[in-house]
PDB file of C-alpha atoms in Angstrom:
ATOM      1  CA  MET Q   1      57.582 120.498 123.539  1.00  0.00           C
ATOM      2  CA  PHE Q   2      61.006 121.093 123.176  1.00  0.00           C
ATOM      3  CA  LYS Q   3      63.403 118.413 124.921  1.00  0.00           C
ATOM      4  CA  ASN Q   4      66.286 119.368 126.203  1.00  0.00           C
ATOM      5  CA  TYR Q   5      69.154 117.721 124.775  1.00  0.00           C
ATOM      6  CA  SER Q   6      72.489 117.933 126.534  1.00  0.00           C
ATOM      7  CA  PRO Q   7      75.827 119.079 124.437  1.00  0.00           C
ATOM      8  CA  ARG Q   8      76.963 115.511 124.244  1.00  0.00           C
ATOM      9  CA  LEU Q   9      74.059 114.573 123.458  1.00  0.00           C
ATOM     10  CA  ILE Q  10      73.845 116.766 120.170  1.00  0.00           C
ATOM     11  CA  PHE Q  11      78.015 116.846 119.172  1.00  0.00           C
ATOM     12  CA  GLY Q  12      77.599 112.618 119.809  1.00  0.00           C
ATOM     13  CA  VAL Q  13      74.640 112.575 117.229  1.00  0.00           C
ATOM     14  CA  MET Q  14      76.827 114.918 114.811  1.00  0.00           C
ATOM     15  CA  ALA Q  15      80.543 112.974 115.200  1.00  0.00           C
ATOM     16  CA  VAL Q  16      78.505 109.085 114.105  1.00  0.00           C
ATOM     17  CA  THR Q  17      76.679 111.168 111.578  1.00  0.00           C
ATOM     18  CA  CYS Q  18      79.790 112.250 109.906  1.00  0.00           C
ATOM     19  CA  ILE Q  19      80.970 108.515 109.809  1.00  0.00           C
ATOM     20  CA  ILE Q  20      77.250 106.469 108.739  1.00  0.00           C
ATOM     21  CA  ILE Q  21      77.243 109.358 105.565  1.00  0.00           C
ATOM     22  CA  SER Q  22      81.042 109.847 104.642  1.00  0.00           C
ATOM     23  CA  PRO Q  23      80.877 106.913 102.353  1.00  0.00           C
ATOM     24  CA  LEU Q  24      77.869 108.509  99.752  1.00  0.00           C
ATOM     25  CA  PHE Q  25      80.336 111.241  99.899  1.00  0.00           C
ATOM     26  CA  ALA Q  26      82.571 109.451  99.353  1.00  0.00           C
ATOM     27  CA  ILE Q  27      80.828 106.963  96.593  1.00  0.00           C
ATOM     28  CA  PHE Q  28      78.632 110.469  95.049  1.00  0.00           C
ATOM     29  CA  VAL Q  29      80.941 113.476  95.163  1.00  0.00           C
ATOM     30  CA  PRO Q  30      83.682 112.077  92.803  1.00  0.00           C
ATOM     31  CA  MET Q  31      81.517 111.590  90.210  1.00  0.00           C
ATOM     32  CA  THR Q  32      79.685 114.864  90.688  1.00  0.00           C
ATOM     33  CA  VAL Q  33      82.120 117.442  91.122  1.00  0.00           C
ATOM     34  CA  PRO Q  34      84.326 117.507  87.790  1.00  0.00           C
ATOM     35  CA  ASP Q  35      80.882 119.248  86.012  1.00  0.00           C
ATOM     36  CA  LEU Q  36      80.280 121.213  89.186  1.00  0.00           C
ATOM     37  CA  PHE Q  37      83.099 123.238  89.871  1.00  0.00           C
ATOM     38  CA  LEU Q  38      85.482 122.401  86.256  1.00  0.00           C
ATOM     39  CA  THR Q  39      83.432 124.397  83.996  1.00  0.00           C
ATOM     40  CA  ASP Q  40      86.094 125.243  81.490  1.00  0.00           C
ATOM     41  CA  ARG Q  41      85.560 123.159  79.090  1.00  0.00           C
ATOM     42  CA  SER Q  42      89.099 123.797  77.109  1.00  0.00           C
ATOM     43  CA  TYR Q  43      90.785 121.032  78.873  1.00  0.00           C
ATOM     44  CA  PHE Q  44      90.111 117.509  79.165  1.00  0.00           C
ATOM     45  CA  TYR Q  45      89.957 116.572  82.994  1.00  0.00           C
ATOM     46  CA  ILE Q  46      91.701 113.744  84.736  1.00  0.00           C
ATOM     47  CA  TYR Q  47      90.206 113.449  87.912  1.00  0.00           C
ATOM     48  CA  SER Q  48      91.600 110.537  90.474  1.00  0.00           C
ATOM     49  CA  PHE Q  49      88.900 109.074  91.584  1.00  0.00           C
ATOM     50  CA  ARG Q  50      90.729 107.375  94.372  1.00  0.00           C
ATOM     51  CA  THR Q  51      92.574 109.581  96.100  1.00  0.00           C
ATOM     52  CA  ASN Q  52      89.804 112.052  95.745  1.00  0.00           C
ATOM     53  CA  VAL Q  53      87.553 109.088  98.519  1.00  0.00           C
ATOM     54  CA  LYS Q  54      91.021 108.863 100.280  1.00  0.00           C
ATOM     55  CA  LEU Q  55      90.329 112.708 100.621  1.00  0.00           C
ATOM     56  CA  ILE Q  56      87.042 113.405 101.556  1.00  0.00           C
ATOM     57  CA  MET Q  57      86.977 109.474 103.954  1.00  0.00           C
ATOM     58  CA  ALA Q  58      89.731 111.287 105.711  1.00  0.00           C
ATOM     59  CA  GLY Q  59      87.454 115.285 105.963  1.00  0.00           C
ATOM     60  CA  PHE Q  60      84.486 113.612 107.518  1.00  0.00           C
ATOM     61  CA  PHE Q  61      86.476 111.257 109.974  1.00  0.00           C
ATOM     62  CA  ILE Q  62      89.089 114.354 110.874  1.00  0.00           C
ATOM     63  CA  LEU Q  63      85.471 116.134 111.356  1.00  0.00           C
ATOM     64  CA  ALA Q  64      83.956 113.339 113.354  1.00  0.00           C
ATOM     65  CA  VAL Q  65      87.025 113.689 115.904  1.00  0.00           C
ATOM     66  CA  ALA Q  66      86.091 117.108 115.914  1.00  0.00           C
ATOM     67  CA  PHE Q  67      82.328 116.516 117.781  1.00  0.00           C
ATOM     68  CA  ALA Q  68      83.830 113.755 119.426  1.00  0.00           C
ATOM     69  CA  VAL Q  69      86.411 116.501 121.709  1.00  0.00           C
ATOM     70  CA  LEU Q  70      83.302 118.125 122.106  1.00  0.00           C
ATOM     71  CA  CYS Q  71      81.215 115.700 123.834  1.00  0.00           C
ATOM     72  CA  TRP Q  72      84.553 114.887 125.858  1.00  0.00           C
ATOM     73  CA  LYS Q  73      84.585 117.883 127.333  1.00  0.00           C
ATOM     74  CA  ARG Q  74      83.881 120.846 126.900  1.00  0.00           C
ATOM     75  CA  GLN Q  75      86.345 123.487 127.435  1.00  0.00           C
ATOM     76  CA  ILE Q  76      88.489 126.586 125.397  1.00  0.00           C
ATOM     77  CA  ALA Q  77      91.814 123.920 124.603  1.00  0.00           C
ATOM     78  CA  THR Q  78      88.642 121.308 123.612  1.00  0.00           C
ATOM     79  CA  TYR Q  79      86.916 124.795 121.533  1.00  0.00           C
ATOM     80  CA  ALA Q  80      90.023 125.784 119.790  1.00  0.00           C
ATOM     81  CA  LEU Q  81      91.291 121.924 119.062  1.00  0.00           C
ATOM     82  CA  SER Q  82      88.194 121.203 118.006  1.00  0.00           C
ATOM     83  CA  LEU Q  83      87.453 123.996 116.033  1.00  0.00           C
ATOM     84  CA  VAL Q  84      91.612 124.111 114.446  1.00  0.00           C
ATOM     85  CA  LEU Q  85      89.917 119.887 113.831  1.00  0.00           C
ATOM     86  CA  LEU Q  86      87.065 121.596 112.173  1.00  0.00           C
ATOM     87  CA  ILE Q  87      89.180 123.890 109.908  1.00  0.00           C
ATOM     88  CA  GLY Q  88      91.090 120.968 108.773  1.00  0.00           C
ATOM     89  CA  GLY Q  89      88.728 118.608 108.276  1.00  0.00           C
ATOM     90  CA  LEU Q  90      86.360 121.408 105.719  1.00  0.00           C
ATOM     91  CA  VAL Q  91      90.259 122.759 104.358  1.00  0.00           C
ATOM     92  CA  THR Q  92      90.459 118.601 103.316  1.00  0.00           C
ATOM     93  CA  LEU Q  93      86.905 118.228 102.169  1.00  0.00           C
ATOM     94  CA  TYR Q  94      87.737 121.577  99.856  1.00  0.00           C
ATOM     95  CA  GLY Q  95      91.206 119.852  99.082  1.00  0.00           C
ATOM     96  CA  SER Q  96      89.177 116.826  96.856  1.00  0.00           C
ATOM     97  CA  THR Q  97      87.339 119.340  94.276  1.00  0.00           C
ATOM     98  CA  SER Q  98      90.655 120.115  94.045  1.00  0.00           C
ATOM     99  CA  THR Q  99      92.769 117.453  93.263  1.00  0.00           C
ATOM    100  CA  TYR Q 100      92.641 116.764  89.249  1.00  0.00           C
ATOM    101  CA  THR Q 101      95.154 117.599  85.949  1.00  0.00           C
ATOM    102  CA  ALA Q 102      94.219 119.718  82.659  1.00  0.00           C
ATOM    103  CA  ILE Q 103      95.385 118.870  79.400  1.00  0.00           C
ATOM    104  CA  ASN Q 104      94.470 121.247  76.643  1.00  0.00           C
ATOM    105  CA  GLU Q 105      96.553 121.836  73.453  1.00  0.00           C
ATOM    106  CA  GLN Q 106      99.140 124.160  74.504  1.00  0.00           C
ATOM    107  CA  GLU Q 107      99.377 122.556  78.445  1.00  0.00           C
ATOM    108  CA  VAL Q 108      98.778 119.641  80.434  1.00  0.00           C
ATOM    109  CA  PHE Q 109      98.695 121.176  84.355  1.00  0.00           C
ATOM    110  CA  LYS Q 110      98.624 118.727  87.740  1.00  0.00           C
ATOM    111  CA  ARG Q 111      96.917 120.041  90.775  1.00  0.00           C
ATOM    112  CA  GLN Q 112      97.112 118.820  93.752  1.00  0.00           C
ATOM    113  CA  LEU Q 113      96.429 119.254  97.482  1.00  0.00           C
ATOM    114  CA  ILE Q 114      99.603 120.941  98.182  1.00  0.00           C
ATOM    115  CA  GLY Q 115     101.294 122.294  94.900  1.00  0.00           C
ATOM    116  CA  SER Q 116     100.695 121.769  91.031  1.00  0.00           C
ATOM    117  CA  GLN Q 117     102.318 120.959  88.332  1.00  0.00           C
ATOM    118  CA  LYS Q 118     102.709 122.384  84.818  1.00  0.00           C
ATOM    119  CA  MET Q 119     104.054 122.108  81.762  1.00  0.00           C
ATOM    120  CA  GLN Q 120     103.571 123.331  78.109  1.00  0.00           C
ATOM    121  CA  TRP Q 121     102.826 121.117  75.141  1.00  0.00           C
ATOM    122  CA  ASP Q 122     106.440 122.419  73.598  1.00  0.00           C
ATOM    123  CA  SER Q 123     108.617 121.630  76.612  1.00  0.00           C
ATOM    124  CA  ILE Q 124     107.680 117.770  76.287  1.00  0.00           C
ATOM    125  CA  ASP Q 125     110.644 114.947  75.133  1.00  0.00           C
ATOM    126  CA  ARG Q 126     107.925 112.010  74.465  1.00  0.00           C
ATOM    127  CA  VAL Q 127     104.572 110.625  76.416  1.00  0.00           C
ATOM    128  CA  ALA Q 128     104.932 106.860  77.898  1.00  0.00           C
ATOM    129  CA  LEU Q 129     102.419 105.149  79.490  1.00  0.00           C
ATOM    130  CA  GLU Q 130     103.094 103.306  82.009  1.00  0.00           C
ATOM    131  CA  TYR Q 131     100.588 100.134  83.117  1.00  0.00           C
ATOM    132  CA  VAL Q 132      99.257  96.327  85.390  1.00  0.00           C
ATOM    133  CA  PRO Q 133      97.450  94.757  83.297  1.00  0.00           C
ATOM    134  CA  ASN Q 134      93.582  94.662  83.240  1.00  0.00           C
ATOM    135  CA  ALA Q 135      95.015  98.141  86.479  1.00  0.00           C
ATOM    136  CA  LEU Q 136      94.854 101.961  85.758  1.00  0.00           C
ATOM    137  CA  GLY Q 137      98.360 102.987  85.012  1.00  0.00           C
ATOM    138  CA  ASN Q 138     100.053 105.988  84.866  1.00  0.00           C
ATOM    139  CA  TYR Q 139     101.206 108.552  82.387  1.00  0.00           C
ATOM    140  CA  LYS Q 140     105.025 110.405  82.462  1.00  0.00           C
ATOM    141  CA  PHE Q 141     105.370 113.267  80.029  1.00  0.00           C
ATOM    142  CA  ILE Q 142     108.928 113.754  80.187  1.00  0.00           C
ATOM    143  CA  ASP Q 143     110.524 116.871  79.540  1.00  0.00           C
ATOM    144  CA  LYS Q 144     113.253 117.908  77.357  1.00  0.00           C
ATOM    145  CA  SER Q 145     114.794 118.481  79.855  1.00  0.00           C
ATOM    146  CA  GLY Q 146     114.408 115.134  82.064  1.00  0.00           C
ATOM    147  CA  ASN Q 147     111.654 115.852  84.029  1.00  0.00           C
ATOM    148  CA  GLU Q 148     109.231 114.285  84.938  1.00  0.00           C
ATOM    149  CA  LEU Q 149     105.124 115.251  85.327  1.00  0.00           C
ATOM    150  CA  ILE Q 150     102.840 112.227  86.514  1.00  0.00           C
ATOM    151  CA  VAL Q 151      99.777 111.871  86.296  1.00  0.00           C
ATOM    152  CA  GLN Q 152      97.757 108.907  86.883  1.00  0.00           C
ATOM    153  CA  GLU Q 153      94.703 106.532  84.665  1.00  0.00           C
ATOM    154  CA  ASP Q 154      91.498 107.926  85.225  1.00  0.00           C
ATOM    155  CA  LYS Q 155      90.325 107.166  82.299  1.00  0.00           C
ATOM    156  CA  THR Q 156      90.066 105.180  79.010  1.00  0.00           C
ATOM    157  CA  MET Q 157      88.487 108.182  77.494  1.00  0.00           C
ATOM    158  CA  ALA Q 158      92.098 110.137  78.175  1.00  0.00           C
ATOM    159  CA  THR Q 159      95.406 107.122  77.071  1.00  0.00           C
ATOM    160  CA  SER Q 160      93.099 108.387  73.352  1.00  0.00           C
ATOM    161  CA  TYR Q 161      93.134 112.084  73.989  1.00  0.00           C
ATOM    162  CA  ILE Q 162      96.767 111.897  75.296  1.00  0.00           C
ATOM    163  CA  TYR Q 163      97.902 109.759  72.488  1.00  0.00           C
ATOM    164  CA  LEU Q 164      95.580 112.318  70.224  1.00  0.00           C
ATOM    165  CA  MET Q 165      97.755 115.087  71.181  1.00  0.00           C
ATOM    166  CA  THR Q 166     100.914 113.801  71.040  1.00  0.00           C
ATOM    167  CA  SER Q 167      99.932 112.675  67.292  1.00  0.00           C
ATOM    168  CA  LYS Q 168      99.138 116.473  66.155  1.00  0.00           C
ATOM    169  CA  LYS Q 169     101.911 117.727  68.130  1.00  0.00           C
ATOM    170  CA  LYS Q 170     104.982 114.891  66.471  1.00  0.00           C
ATOM    171  CA  ILE Q 171     106.113 114.026  70.557  1.00  0.00           C
ATOM    172  CA  LYS Q 172     107.027 109.811  70.845  1.00  0.00           C
ATOM    173  CA  PHE Q 173     104.356 107.453  72.605  1.00  0.00           C
ATOM    174  CA  ASP Q 174     105.113 104.694  74.392  1.00  0.00           C
ATOM    175  CA  GLU Q 175     102.998 102.060  75.841  1.00  0.00           C
ATOM    176  CA  TYR Q 176     104.542  99.687  77.951  1.00  0.00           C
ATOM    177  CA  GLU Q 177     104.039  97.321  80.551  1.00  0.00           C
ATOM    178  CA  LYS Q 178     105.318  97.733  84.367  1.00  0.00           C
ATOM    179  CA  LYS Q 179     107.912  95.444  86.055  1.00  0.00           C
TER     180      LYS Q 179
END
């Protein structure tokens, strides 16, 4: 009835499964995460697709390595290393859900995997869109003391929303081609 599979086989299959399903998660998760986790609708969210795909792929690769380590030898050291890698992979996958930029009437808030930046609209002197033709660009929010908050463009709607906010707050908006 029940077959006795070796732990090495089970962990090997789990490692291969992580590698196989990672592209599916990398494609679909960045499209669904903003709707599931970013629920405060008073903000306009810019969710960096490219960055989060890289984080998801890295997270699944770390998980695959954790399972592959368990295939190799089962000793206390490999269990400890695998546990550390497993936690690291899960933290990296969680990090892909919390990397975004949120803009509302009062502030521009950029949350990254490590750290975050915030600028109030009252302290922003000017906003610049630096772009390459037929590609995404970078928004530079520059405050009155010269500090910059750089946000990668992700949506075409972001330009119109940021332009609308700069017009409303009477902030200079520049648009120029990157050289």
